[in-house]
Short mmCIF file of C-alpha atoms in Angstrom, two decimals:
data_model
loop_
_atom_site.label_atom_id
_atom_site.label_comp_id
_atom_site.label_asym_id
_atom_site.label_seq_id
_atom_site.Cartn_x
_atom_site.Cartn_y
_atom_site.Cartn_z
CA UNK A 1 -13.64 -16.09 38.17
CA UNK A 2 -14.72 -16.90 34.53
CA UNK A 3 -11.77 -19.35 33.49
CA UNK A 4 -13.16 -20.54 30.71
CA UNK A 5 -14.40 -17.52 29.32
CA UNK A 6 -11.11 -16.15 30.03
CA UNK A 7 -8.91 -18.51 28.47
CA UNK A 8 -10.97 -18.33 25.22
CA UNK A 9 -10.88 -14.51 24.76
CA UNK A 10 -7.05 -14.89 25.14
CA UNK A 11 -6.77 -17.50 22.69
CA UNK A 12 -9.27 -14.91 20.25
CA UNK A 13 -7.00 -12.81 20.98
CA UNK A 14 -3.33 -14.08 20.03
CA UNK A 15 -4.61 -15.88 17.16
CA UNK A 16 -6.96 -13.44 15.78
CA UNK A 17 -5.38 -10.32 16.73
CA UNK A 18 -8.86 -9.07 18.31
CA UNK A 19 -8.62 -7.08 21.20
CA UNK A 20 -10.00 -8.55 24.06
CA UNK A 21 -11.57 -5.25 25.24
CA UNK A 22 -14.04 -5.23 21.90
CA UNK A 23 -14.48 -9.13 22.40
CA UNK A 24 -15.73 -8.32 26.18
CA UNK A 25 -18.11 -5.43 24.32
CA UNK A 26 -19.45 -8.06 22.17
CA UNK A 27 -20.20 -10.22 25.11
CA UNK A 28 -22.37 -7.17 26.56
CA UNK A 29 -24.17 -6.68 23.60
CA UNK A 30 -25.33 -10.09 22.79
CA UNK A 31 -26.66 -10.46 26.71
CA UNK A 32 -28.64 -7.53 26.00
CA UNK A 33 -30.11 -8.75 22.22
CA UNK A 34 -30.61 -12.02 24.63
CA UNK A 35 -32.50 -9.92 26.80
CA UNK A 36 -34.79 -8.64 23.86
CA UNK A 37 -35.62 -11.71 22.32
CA UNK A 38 -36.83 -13.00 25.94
CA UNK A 39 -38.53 -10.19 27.61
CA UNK A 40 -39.02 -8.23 24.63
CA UNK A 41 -37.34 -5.05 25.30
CA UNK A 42 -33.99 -4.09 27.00
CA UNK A 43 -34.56 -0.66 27.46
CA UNK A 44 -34.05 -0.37 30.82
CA UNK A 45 -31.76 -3.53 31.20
CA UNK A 46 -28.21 -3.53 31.18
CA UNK A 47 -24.82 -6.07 31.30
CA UNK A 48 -21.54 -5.78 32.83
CA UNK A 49 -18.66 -8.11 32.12
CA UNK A 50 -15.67 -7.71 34.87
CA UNK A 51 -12.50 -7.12 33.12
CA UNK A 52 -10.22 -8.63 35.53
CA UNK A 53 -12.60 -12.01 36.46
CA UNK A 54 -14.53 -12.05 33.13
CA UNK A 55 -17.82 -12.70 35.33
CA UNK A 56 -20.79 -11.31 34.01
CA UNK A 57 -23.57 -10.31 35.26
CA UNK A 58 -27.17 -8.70 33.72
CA UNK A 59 -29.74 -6.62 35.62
CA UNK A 60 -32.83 -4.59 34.79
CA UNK A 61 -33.57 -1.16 36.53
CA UNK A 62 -37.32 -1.17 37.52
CA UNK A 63 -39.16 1.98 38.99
CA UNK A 64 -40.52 1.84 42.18
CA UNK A 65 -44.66 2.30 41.58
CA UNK A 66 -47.91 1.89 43.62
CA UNK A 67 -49.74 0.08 40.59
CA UNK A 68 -47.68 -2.03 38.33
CA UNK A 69 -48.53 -1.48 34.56
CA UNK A 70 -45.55 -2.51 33.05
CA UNK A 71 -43.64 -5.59 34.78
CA UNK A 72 -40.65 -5.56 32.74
CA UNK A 73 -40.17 -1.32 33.60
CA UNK A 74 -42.04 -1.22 37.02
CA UNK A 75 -41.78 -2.67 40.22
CA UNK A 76 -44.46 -2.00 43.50
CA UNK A 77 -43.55 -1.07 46.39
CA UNK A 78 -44.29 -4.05 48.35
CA UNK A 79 -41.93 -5.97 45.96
CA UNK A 80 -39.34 -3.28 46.57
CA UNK A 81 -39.62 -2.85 49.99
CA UNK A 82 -38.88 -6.89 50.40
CA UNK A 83 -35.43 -6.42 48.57
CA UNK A 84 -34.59 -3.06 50.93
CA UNK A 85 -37.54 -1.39 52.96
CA UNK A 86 -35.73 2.24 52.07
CA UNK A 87 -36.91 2.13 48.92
CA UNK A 88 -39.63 4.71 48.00
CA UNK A 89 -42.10 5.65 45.00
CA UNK A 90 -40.23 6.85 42.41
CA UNK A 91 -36.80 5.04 43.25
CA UNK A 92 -34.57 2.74 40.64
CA UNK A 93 -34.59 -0.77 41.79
CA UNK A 94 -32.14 -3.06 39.96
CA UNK A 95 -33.47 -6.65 39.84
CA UNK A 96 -30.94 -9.80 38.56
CA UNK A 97 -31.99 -11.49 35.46
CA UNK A 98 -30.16 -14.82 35.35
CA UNK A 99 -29.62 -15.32 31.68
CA UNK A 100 -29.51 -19.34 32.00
CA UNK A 101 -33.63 -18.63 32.35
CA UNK A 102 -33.12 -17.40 28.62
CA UNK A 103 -34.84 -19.51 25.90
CA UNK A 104 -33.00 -21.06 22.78
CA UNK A 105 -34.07 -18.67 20.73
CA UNK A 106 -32.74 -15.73 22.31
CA UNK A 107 -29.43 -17.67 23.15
CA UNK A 108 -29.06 -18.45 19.72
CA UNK A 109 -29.67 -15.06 19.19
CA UNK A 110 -26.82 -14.06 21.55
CA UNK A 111 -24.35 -15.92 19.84
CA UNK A 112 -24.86 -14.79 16.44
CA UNK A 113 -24.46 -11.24 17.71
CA UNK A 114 -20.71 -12.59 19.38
CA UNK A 115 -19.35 -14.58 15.77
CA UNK A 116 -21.07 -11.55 13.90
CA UNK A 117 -18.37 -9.37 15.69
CA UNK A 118 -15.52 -11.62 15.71
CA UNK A 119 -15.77 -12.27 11.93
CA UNK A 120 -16.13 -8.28 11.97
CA UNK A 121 -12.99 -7.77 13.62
CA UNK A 122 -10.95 -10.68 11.68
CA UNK A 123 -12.01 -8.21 8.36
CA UNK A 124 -10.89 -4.77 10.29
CA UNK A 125 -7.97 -6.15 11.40
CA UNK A 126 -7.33 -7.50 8.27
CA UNK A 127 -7.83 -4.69 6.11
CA UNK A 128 -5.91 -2.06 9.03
CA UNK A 129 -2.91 -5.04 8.66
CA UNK A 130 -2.78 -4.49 4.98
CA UNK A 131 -3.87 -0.91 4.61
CA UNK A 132 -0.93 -0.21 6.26
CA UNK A 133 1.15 -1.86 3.60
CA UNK A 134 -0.20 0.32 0.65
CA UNK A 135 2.10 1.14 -1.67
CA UNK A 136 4.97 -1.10 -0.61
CA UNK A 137 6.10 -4.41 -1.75
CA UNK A 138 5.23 -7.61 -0.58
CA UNK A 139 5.96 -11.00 -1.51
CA UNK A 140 3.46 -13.31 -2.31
CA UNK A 141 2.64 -17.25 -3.14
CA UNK A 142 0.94 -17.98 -6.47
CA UNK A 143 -2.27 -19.80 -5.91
CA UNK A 144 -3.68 -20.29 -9.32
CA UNK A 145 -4.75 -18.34 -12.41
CA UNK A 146 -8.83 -16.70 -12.06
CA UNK A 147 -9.35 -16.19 -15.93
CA UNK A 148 -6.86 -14.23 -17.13
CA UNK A 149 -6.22 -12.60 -13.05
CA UNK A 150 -3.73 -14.32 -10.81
CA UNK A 151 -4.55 -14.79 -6.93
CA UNK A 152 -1.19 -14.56 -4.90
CA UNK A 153 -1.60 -15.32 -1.45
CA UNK A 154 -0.10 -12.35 1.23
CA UNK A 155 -0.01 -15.09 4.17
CA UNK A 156 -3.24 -13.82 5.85
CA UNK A 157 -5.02 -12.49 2.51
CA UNK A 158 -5.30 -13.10 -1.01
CA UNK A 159 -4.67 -10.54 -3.52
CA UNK A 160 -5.35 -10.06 -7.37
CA UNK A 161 -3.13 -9.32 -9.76
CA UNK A 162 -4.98 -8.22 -12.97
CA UNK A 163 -4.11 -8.81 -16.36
CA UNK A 164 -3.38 -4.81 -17.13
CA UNK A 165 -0.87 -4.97 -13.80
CA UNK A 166 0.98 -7.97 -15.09
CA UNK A 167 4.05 -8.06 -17.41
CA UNK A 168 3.46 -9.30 -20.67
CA UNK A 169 6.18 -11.92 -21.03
CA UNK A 170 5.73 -12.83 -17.38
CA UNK A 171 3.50 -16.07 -16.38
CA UNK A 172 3.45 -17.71 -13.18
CA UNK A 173 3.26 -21.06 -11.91
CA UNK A 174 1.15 -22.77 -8.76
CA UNK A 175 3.33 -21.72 -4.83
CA UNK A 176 6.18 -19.97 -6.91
CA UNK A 177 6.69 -16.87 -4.98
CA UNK A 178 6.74 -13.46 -6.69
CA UNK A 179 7.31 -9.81 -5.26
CA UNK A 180 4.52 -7.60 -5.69
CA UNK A 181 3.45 -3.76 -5.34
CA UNK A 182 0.16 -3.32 -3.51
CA UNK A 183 -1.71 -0.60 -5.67
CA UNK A 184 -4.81 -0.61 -3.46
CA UNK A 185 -6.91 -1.88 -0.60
CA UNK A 186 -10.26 -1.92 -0.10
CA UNK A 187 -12.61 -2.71 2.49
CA UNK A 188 -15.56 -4.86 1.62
CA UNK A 189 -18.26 -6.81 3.52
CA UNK A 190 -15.78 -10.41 2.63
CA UNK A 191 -12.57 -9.06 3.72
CA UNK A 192 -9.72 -6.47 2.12
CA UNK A 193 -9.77 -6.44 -1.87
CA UNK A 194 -6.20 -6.23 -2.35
CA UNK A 195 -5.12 -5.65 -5.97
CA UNK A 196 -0.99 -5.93 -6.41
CA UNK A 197 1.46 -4.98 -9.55
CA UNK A 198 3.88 -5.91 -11.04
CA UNK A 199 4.68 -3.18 -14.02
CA UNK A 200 4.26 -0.09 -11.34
CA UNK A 201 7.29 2.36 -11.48
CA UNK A 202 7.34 1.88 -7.76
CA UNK A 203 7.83 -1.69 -7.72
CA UNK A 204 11.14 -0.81 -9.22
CA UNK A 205 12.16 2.13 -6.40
CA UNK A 206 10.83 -0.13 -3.79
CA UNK A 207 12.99 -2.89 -4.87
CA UNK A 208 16.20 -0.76 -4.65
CA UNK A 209 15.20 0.32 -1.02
CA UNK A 210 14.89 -2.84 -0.34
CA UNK A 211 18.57 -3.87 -1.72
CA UNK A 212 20.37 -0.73 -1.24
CA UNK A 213 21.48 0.52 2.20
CA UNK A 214 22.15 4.09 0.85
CA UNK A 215 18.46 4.37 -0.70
CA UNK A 216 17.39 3.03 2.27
CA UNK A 217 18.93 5.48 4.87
CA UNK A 218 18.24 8.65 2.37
CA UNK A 219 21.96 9.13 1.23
CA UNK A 220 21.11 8.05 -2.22
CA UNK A 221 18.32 9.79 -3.88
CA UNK A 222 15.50 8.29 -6.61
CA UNK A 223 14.43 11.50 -8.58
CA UNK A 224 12.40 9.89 -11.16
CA UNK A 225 11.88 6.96 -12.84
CA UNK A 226 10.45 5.95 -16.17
CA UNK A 227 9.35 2.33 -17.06
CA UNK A 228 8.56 0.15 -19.62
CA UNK A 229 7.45 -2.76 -17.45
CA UNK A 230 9.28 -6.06 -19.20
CA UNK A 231 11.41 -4.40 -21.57
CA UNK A 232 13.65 -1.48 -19.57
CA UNK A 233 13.68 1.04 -16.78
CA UNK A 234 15.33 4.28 -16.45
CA UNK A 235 16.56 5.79 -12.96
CA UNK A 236 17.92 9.32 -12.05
CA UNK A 237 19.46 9.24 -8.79
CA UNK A 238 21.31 11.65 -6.69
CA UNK A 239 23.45 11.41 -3.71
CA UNK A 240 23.30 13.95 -0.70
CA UNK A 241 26.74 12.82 0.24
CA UNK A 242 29.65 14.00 -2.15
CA UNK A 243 31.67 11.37 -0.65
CA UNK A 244 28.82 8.41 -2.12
CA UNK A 245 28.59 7.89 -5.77
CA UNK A 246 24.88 7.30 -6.57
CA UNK A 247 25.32 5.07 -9.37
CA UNK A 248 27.63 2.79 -8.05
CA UNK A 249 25.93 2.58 -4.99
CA UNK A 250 23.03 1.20 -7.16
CA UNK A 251 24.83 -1.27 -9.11
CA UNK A 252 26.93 -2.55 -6.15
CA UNK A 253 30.13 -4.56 -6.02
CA UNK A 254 30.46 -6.55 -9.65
CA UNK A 255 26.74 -5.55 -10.56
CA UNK A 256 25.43 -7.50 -7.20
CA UNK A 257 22.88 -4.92 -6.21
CA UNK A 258 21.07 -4.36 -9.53
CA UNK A 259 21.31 -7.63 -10.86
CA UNK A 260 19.42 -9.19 -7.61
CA UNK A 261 16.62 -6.37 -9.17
CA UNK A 262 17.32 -7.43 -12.36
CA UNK A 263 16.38 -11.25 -11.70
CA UNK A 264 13.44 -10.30 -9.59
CA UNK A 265 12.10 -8.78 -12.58
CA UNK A 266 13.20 -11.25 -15.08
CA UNK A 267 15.89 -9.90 -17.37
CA UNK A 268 14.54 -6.37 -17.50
CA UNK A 269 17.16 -3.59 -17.94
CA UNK A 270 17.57 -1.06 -15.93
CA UNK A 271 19.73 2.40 -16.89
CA UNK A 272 21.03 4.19 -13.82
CA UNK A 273 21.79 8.10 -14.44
CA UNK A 274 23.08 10.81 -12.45
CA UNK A 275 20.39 13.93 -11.87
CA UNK A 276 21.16 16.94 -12.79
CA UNK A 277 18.88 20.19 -11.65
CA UNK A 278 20.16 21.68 -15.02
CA UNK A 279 17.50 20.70 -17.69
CA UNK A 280 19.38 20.22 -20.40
CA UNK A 281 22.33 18.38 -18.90
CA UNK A 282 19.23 16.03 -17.08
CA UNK A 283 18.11 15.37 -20.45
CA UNK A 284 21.56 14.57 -22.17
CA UNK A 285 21.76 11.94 -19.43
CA UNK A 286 18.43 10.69 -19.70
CA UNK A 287 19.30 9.58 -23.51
CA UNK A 288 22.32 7.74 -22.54
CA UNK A 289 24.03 5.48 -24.10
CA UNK A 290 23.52 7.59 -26.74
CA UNK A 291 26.02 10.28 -26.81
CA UNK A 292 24.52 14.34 -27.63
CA UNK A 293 25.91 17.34 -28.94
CA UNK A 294 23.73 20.14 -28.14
CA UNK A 295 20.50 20.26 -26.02
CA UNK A 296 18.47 23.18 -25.96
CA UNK A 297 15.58 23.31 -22.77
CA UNK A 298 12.53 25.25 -22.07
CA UNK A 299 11.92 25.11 -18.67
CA UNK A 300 8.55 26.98 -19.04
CA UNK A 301 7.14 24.98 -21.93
CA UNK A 302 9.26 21.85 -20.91
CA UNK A 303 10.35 21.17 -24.39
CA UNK A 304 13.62 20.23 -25.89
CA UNK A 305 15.46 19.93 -29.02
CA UNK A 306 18.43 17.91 -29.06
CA UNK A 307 21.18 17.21 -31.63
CA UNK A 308 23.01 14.26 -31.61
CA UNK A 309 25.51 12.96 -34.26
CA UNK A 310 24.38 10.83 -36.95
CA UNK A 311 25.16 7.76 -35.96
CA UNK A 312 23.85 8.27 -32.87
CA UNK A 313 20.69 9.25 -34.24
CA UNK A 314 18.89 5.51 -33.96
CA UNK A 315 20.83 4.55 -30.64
CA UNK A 316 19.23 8.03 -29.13
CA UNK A 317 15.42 7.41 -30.47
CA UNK A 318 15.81 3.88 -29.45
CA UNK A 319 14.00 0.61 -31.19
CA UNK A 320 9.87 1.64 -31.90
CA UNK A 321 11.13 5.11 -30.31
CA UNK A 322 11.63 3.40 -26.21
CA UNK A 323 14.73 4.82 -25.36
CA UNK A 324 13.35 8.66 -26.41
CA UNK A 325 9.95 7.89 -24.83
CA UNK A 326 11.69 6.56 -21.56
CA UNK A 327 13.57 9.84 -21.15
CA UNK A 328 10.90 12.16 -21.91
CA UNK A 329 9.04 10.54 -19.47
CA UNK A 330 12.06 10.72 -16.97
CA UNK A 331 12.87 14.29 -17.15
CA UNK A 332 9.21 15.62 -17.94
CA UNK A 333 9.97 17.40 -21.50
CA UNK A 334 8.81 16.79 -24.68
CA UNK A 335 12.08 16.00 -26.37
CA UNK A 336 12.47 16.59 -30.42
CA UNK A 337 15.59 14.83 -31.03
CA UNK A 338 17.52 15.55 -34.84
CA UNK A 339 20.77 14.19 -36.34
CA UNK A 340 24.08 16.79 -36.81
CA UNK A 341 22.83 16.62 -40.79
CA UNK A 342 19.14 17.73 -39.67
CA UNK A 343 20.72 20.25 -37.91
CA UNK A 344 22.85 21.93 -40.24
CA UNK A 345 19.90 21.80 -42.97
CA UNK A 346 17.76 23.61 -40.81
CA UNK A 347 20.01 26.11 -39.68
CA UNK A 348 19.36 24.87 -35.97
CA UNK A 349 23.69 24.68 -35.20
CA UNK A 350 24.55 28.06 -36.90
CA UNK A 351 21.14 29.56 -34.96
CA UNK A 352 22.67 28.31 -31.31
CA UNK A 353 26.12 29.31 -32.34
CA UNK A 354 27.66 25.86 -31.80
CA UNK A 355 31.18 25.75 -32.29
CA UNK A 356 32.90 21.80 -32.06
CA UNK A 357 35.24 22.99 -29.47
CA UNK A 358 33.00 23.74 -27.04
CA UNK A 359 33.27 20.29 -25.23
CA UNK A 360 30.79 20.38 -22.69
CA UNK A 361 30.93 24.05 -21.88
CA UNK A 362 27.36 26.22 -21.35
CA UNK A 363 27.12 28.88 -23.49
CA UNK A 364 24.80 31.94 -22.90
CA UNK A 365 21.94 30.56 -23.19
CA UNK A 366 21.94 27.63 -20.95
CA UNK A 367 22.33 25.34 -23.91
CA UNK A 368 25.21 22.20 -23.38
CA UNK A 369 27.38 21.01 -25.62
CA UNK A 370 28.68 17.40 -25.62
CA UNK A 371 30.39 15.88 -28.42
CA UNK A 372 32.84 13.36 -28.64
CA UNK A 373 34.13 11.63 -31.74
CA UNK A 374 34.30 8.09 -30.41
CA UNK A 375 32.67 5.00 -30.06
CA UNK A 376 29.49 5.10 -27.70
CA UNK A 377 29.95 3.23 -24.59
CA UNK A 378 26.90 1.66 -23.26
CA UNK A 379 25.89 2.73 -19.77
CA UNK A 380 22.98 0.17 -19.40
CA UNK A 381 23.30 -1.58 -15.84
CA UNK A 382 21.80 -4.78 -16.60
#
């Protein structure tokens, strides 16, 4: 038994994840290139490692020939006949080649072939370990800024965070740790690429199945989100359970749950909203806090017009337009929004019919009416 040899494919094997199966292959193949850089050729020459003992042992198969032309392929008779006198013309004699007769160069040669694999393996395994984490987040240990890149070390990789994945008002310091969504792996000839982000749309669902059990276990819903990496985030969930309130499963006991998400992502805000399958009523939602009076959906062309009252008018679009773009982006339409005023100028309220009393009731045309004379309440869950 090969102790030695044994001991050090385990060790390979628990500290480099390599299994000891393609380490033994390895072995096999760099006996044989040993075999080619001695004789020449290994053609007819072949090695066998025992799995169980880890002895090896390498032997060339010779043909059994009156007149010898080839020593390395052929063998005569007389020479066969002294191993084993049954042996006839034409016969496969296997002859032991003890590879401690092997020169330098062809052991040197041999071992090349074994580190070539094992640093071969370290990058599969590597890239398989992390491949498998694609599109999930990790955390990760700032190592230093590369330009205007940041390398965050993953524990057994480093990954890249680029300057168009990074938050604008973010900036990191040296072995402060920082969650991260992995965008992409790739597989190159010095280990997995890994690029990370931090303004993905994912990072932000990931986070909440991380923190929330309901998310988690598929009793809360994420429908969409929309995100304005820094600034704010919007959220449509939906429970599958009418005993589970989505929303308040998301912001947790005092705010707990979506202020943990809050401070991973320093201060930005996130708005939680119920889903609604009904377009219009989706987008009234989406606009919160600002309150609507009338929405009026295309499903086909995935437009909307929406009336809100006039003092709701800047609260609705939102400073530089974020809270409109956010819920267009949310809910899929393109969203025209207009004040009461607008409105009544254009003829758009007589057109629909709207009548103030409706309060929230669906008229025939699957337009909604909302409107409350009353302060707005803000719905952001910061």
């Amino acid at each position: 038994m090969n102790k030695e040899l044994m001991e050090a494919l385990d060790t390979l094997e628990k500290e480099k994840d390599i299994s000891k199966e393609v380490l033994l292959e390895a072995i096999e193949n760099s006996l044989l290139t040993a075999c080619k850089a001695h004789f020449g050729k290994s053609d007819n020459m072949k090695a066998v490692v025992d799995r169980e003992t880890c002895d090896f042992q390498v032997y060339a198969e010779k043909e059994v020939v009156e007149e010898v032309e080839d020593p390395i392929m052929q063998i005569s008779t007389e020479e066969a006949r002294e191993i084993d006198p049954r042996y006839v013309l034409g016969d496969l004699v296997r002859i032991e080649i003890k590879s401690r007769e092997f020169g330098r160069i062809a052991t040197q040669n041999a071992k090349n072939v074994i580190l070539q694999k094992i640093r071969e393996e370290e990058r599969k395994v590597l890239y398989d370990h992390y491949y498998a984490k694609e599109k999930e987040v990790v955390t990760g240990i700032v190592q230093r800024y590369i330009g205007k890149n940041v390398s965050i070390n993953l524990g057994k990789a480093d990954a890249i965070l680029n300057e168009n994945e990074q938050i604008r008002s973010e900036s990191f310091q040296p072995t402060e740790r920082v969650k991260v969504y992995i965008l992409e792996v790739r597989d190159t000839t010095k280990g997995p690429r890994i690029l990370v982000s931090r303004t993905h749309p994912e990072l932000v669902k990931r986070l909440f199945e991380a923190e929330v059990t309901e998310v988690k276990d598929g009793i809360v819903e994420i429908k969409s989100i929309s995100r304005e990496a820094g600034s704010r985030t919007k959220m449509a969930v939906y429970s599958n359970d009418p005993n589970v309130d989505p929303i308040g499963a998301c912001v947790g006991v005092n705010g707990a749950r979506v202020n943990a998400i809050v401070n991973e992502l320093r201060g930005e805000k996130i708005d939680i909203i119920p889903w609604s399958d009904n377009s219009a009523l989706l987008i009234e939602n989406a606009l919160s806090p600002a309150k609507v009076i009338c929405v009026i959906a295309d499903d086909e062309d995935r437009t909307a017009q929406v009336i809100v009252p006039d003092y709701q008018l800047s609260l609705a679009i939102g400073k530089e337009g974020q809270n409109a773009r956010l819920a267009a982006r949310l809910t899929g339409f393109k969203i025209d929004i207009k004040s009461e005023s607008q409105a009544r100028e254009s003829g758009l309220l007589d057109e629909i019919g709207y009548d103030e009393g409706m309060n929230g009731e669906y008229d025939d045309f699957g337009e909604y009416g909302n409107y409350e004379e009353e302060e707005p309440e803000d719905l952001d869950e910061e």
